[in-house]
XYZ file of C-alpha atoms in Angstrom:
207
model
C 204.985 107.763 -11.152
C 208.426 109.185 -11.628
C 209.127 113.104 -10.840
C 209.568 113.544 -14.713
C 205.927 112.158 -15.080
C 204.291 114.182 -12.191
C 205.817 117.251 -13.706
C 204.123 116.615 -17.049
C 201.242 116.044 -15.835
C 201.241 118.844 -13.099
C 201.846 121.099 -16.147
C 198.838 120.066 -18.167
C 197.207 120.939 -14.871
C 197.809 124.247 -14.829
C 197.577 124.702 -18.329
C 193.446 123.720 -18.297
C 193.959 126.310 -15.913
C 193.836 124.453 -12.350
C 195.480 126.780 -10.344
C 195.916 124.697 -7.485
C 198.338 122.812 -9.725
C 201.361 125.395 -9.117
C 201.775 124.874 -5.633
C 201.428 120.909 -6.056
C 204.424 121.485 -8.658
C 206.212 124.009 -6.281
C 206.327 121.331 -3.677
C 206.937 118.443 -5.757
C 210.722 120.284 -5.947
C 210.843 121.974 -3.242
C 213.205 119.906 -1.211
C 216.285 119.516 -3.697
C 215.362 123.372 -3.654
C 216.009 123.526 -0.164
C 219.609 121.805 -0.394
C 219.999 124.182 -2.949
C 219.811 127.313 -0.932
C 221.301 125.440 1.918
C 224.631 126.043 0.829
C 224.049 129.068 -1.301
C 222.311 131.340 2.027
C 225.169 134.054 2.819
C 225.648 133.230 6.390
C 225.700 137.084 7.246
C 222.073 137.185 7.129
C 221.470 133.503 8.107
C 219.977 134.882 11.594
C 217.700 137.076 9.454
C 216.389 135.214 6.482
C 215.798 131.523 7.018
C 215.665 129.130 3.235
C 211.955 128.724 3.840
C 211.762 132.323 3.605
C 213.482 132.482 0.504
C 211.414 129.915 -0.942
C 208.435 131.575 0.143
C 208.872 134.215 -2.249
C 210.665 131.919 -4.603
C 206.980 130.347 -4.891
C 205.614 133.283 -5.375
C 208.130 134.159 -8.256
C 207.104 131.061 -9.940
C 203.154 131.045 -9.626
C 203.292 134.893 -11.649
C 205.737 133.544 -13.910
C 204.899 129.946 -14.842
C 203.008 131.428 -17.891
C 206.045 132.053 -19.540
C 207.302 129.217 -18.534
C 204.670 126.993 -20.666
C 205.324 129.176 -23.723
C 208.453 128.516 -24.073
C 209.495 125.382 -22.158
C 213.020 124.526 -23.865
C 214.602 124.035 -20.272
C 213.453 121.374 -17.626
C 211.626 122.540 -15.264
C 213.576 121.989 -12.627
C 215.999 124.156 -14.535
C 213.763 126.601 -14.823
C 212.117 126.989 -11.362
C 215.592 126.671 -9.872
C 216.547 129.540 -11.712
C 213.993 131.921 -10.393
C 215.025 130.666 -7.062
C 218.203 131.781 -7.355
C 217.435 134.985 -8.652
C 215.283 135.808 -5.567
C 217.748 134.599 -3.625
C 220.267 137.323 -5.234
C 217.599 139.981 -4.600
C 217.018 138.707 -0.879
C 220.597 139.168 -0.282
C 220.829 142.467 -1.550
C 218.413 143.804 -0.139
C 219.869 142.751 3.226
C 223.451 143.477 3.046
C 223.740 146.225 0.399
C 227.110 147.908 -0.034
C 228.801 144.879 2.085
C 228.310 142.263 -1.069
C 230.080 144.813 -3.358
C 233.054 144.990 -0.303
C 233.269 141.449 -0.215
C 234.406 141.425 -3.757
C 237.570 142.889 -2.587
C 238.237 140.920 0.224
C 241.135 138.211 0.889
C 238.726 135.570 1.600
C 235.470 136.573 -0.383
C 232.171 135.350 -0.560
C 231.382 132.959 -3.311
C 229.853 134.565 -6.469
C 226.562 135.093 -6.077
C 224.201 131.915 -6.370
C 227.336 130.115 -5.792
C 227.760 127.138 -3.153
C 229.912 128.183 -0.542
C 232.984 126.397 0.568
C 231.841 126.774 4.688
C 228.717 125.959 3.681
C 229.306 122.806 1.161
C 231.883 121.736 4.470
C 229.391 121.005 6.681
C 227.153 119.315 4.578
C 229.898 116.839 3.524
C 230.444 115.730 7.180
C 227.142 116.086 8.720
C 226.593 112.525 8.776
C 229.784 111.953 11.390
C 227.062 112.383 14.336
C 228.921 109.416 16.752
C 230.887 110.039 19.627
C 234.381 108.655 17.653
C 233.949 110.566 14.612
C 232.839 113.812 16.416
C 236.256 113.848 17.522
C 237.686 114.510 14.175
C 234.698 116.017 12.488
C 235.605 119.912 13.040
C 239.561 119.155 11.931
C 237.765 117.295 8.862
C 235.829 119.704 8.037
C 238.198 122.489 7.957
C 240.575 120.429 5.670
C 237.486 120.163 3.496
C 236.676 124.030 4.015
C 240.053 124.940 2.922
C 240.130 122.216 -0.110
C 237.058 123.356 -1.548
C 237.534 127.661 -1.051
C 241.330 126.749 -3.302
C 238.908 125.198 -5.745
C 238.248 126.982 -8.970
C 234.362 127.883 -8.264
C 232.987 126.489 -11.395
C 234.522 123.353 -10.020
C 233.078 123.633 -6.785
C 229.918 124.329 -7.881
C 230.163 121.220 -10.223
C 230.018 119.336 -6.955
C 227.189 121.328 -5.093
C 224.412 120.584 -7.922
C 225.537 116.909 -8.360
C 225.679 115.886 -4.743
C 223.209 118.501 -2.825
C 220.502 118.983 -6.060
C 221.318 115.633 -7.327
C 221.322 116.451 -10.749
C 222.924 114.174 -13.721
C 225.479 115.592 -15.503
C 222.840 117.116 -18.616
C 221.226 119.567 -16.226
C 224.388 120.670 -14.227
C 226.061 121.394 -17.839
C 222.693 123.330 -18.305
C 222.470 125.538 -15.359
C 226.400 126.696 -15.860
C 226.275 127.062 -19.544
C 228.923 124.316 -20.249
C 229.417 121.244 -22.542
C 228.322 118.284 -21.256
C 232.359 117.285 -21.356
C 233.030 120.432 -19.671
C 230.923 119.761 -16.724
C 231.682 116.166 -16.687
C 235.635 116.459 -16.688
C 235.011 119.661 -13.606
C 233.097 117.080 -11.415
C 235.665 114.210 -12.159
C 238.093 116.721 -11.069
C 236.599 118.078 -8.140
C 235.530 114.241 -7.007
C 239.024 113.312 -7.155
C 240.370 115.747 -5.377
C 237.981 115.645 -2.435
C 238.006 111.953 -2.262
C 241.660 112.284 -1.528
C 240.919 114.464 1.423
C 237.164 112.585 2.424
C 239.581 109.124 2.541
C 241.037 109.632 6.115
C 237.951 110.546 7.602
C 235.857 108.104 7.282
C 233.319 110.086 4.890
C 232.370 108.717 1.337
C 230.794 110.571 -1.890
């Protein structure tokens, strides 16, 4: 049965009221969730808030809420319960660094906006799979090319490439979650591919 299937289903679930349901539907996403946040976690309080935590509370978000989300289902789910996430994420964050989120705005090298990928973050991903002995060698100078490449990017751009590689979402759903055209958010990632591929080609990393 494909995800698209299971999630119908899940939801007629919990609409004959089978409570159990939520969680089953919680899980069913919760990985490309976890990618999600895995690139999106401000490392400031990475030591104090882990992305299970997050989700945690994400779950919880979505098992008072889910109500509102049957009465008025015009997004995917996915779309939907990603969206929540994020928004507890934002709330997570502030509540943990304050007045140093509204400093970073002003900083030379500032955070991402908030919910946004981050270029360290969406670095290490890209070359986590260069685990030999060979390609350790050049895996940190890699990934600071990368790191550089992708904080010059325009963020919109960047992000593009976070929710079609991490989330693996089609084009549709990434035009969804950033409020764009469909051509919009096909021509950013086209964009954004290109230019990393020209960076990804000497080091032995593909997309």
């Amino acid at each position: 049965m494909s995800s698209t299937d299971q999630t119908a289903a899940l939801l007629d679930r919990i609409r004959a009221g089978d409570s159990a349901a939520t969680g089953e539907l919680f899980e069913l996403y919760r990985e490309r969730l976890w990618r999600m946040l895995s690139v999106r976690l401000d490392r400031r309080i990475a030591g104090r808030i882990s992305v299970d935590d997050v989700l945690q509370e994400a779950y919880l978000d979505v098992a008072g809420r889910v109500d509102e989300y049957l009465a008025d289902p015009t997004a995917s789910f996915y779309v939907w319960v990603r969206f929540l996430t994020v928004q507890r994420l934002q709330i997570v964050q502030r509540a943990h660094l304050g007045s140093k989120m509204r400093d970073a705005r002003n900083e030379v090298s500032a955070q991402p906006p908030s919910g946004f990928a981050s270029a360290d973050s969406m670095a290490g991903q890209f070359v986590g799979t260069m685990t030999s002995p060979s390609q350790a060698a050049i895996r940190n100078e890699l990934q600071d090319r990368l790191r550089t490449a992708l904080d010059a990017m325009d963020p919109l751009d960047r992000e593009v490439l976070a929710l079609r590689h991490f989330e693996e979402l089609g084009n549709n759903e990434t035009a969804a979650i950033l409020q764009l055209s469909k051509d919009a958010a096909s021509k950013r990632y086209i964009r954004a591919l290109k230019r990393l591929r020209e960076i990804l080609s000497g080091g032995s990393v593909t997309l």
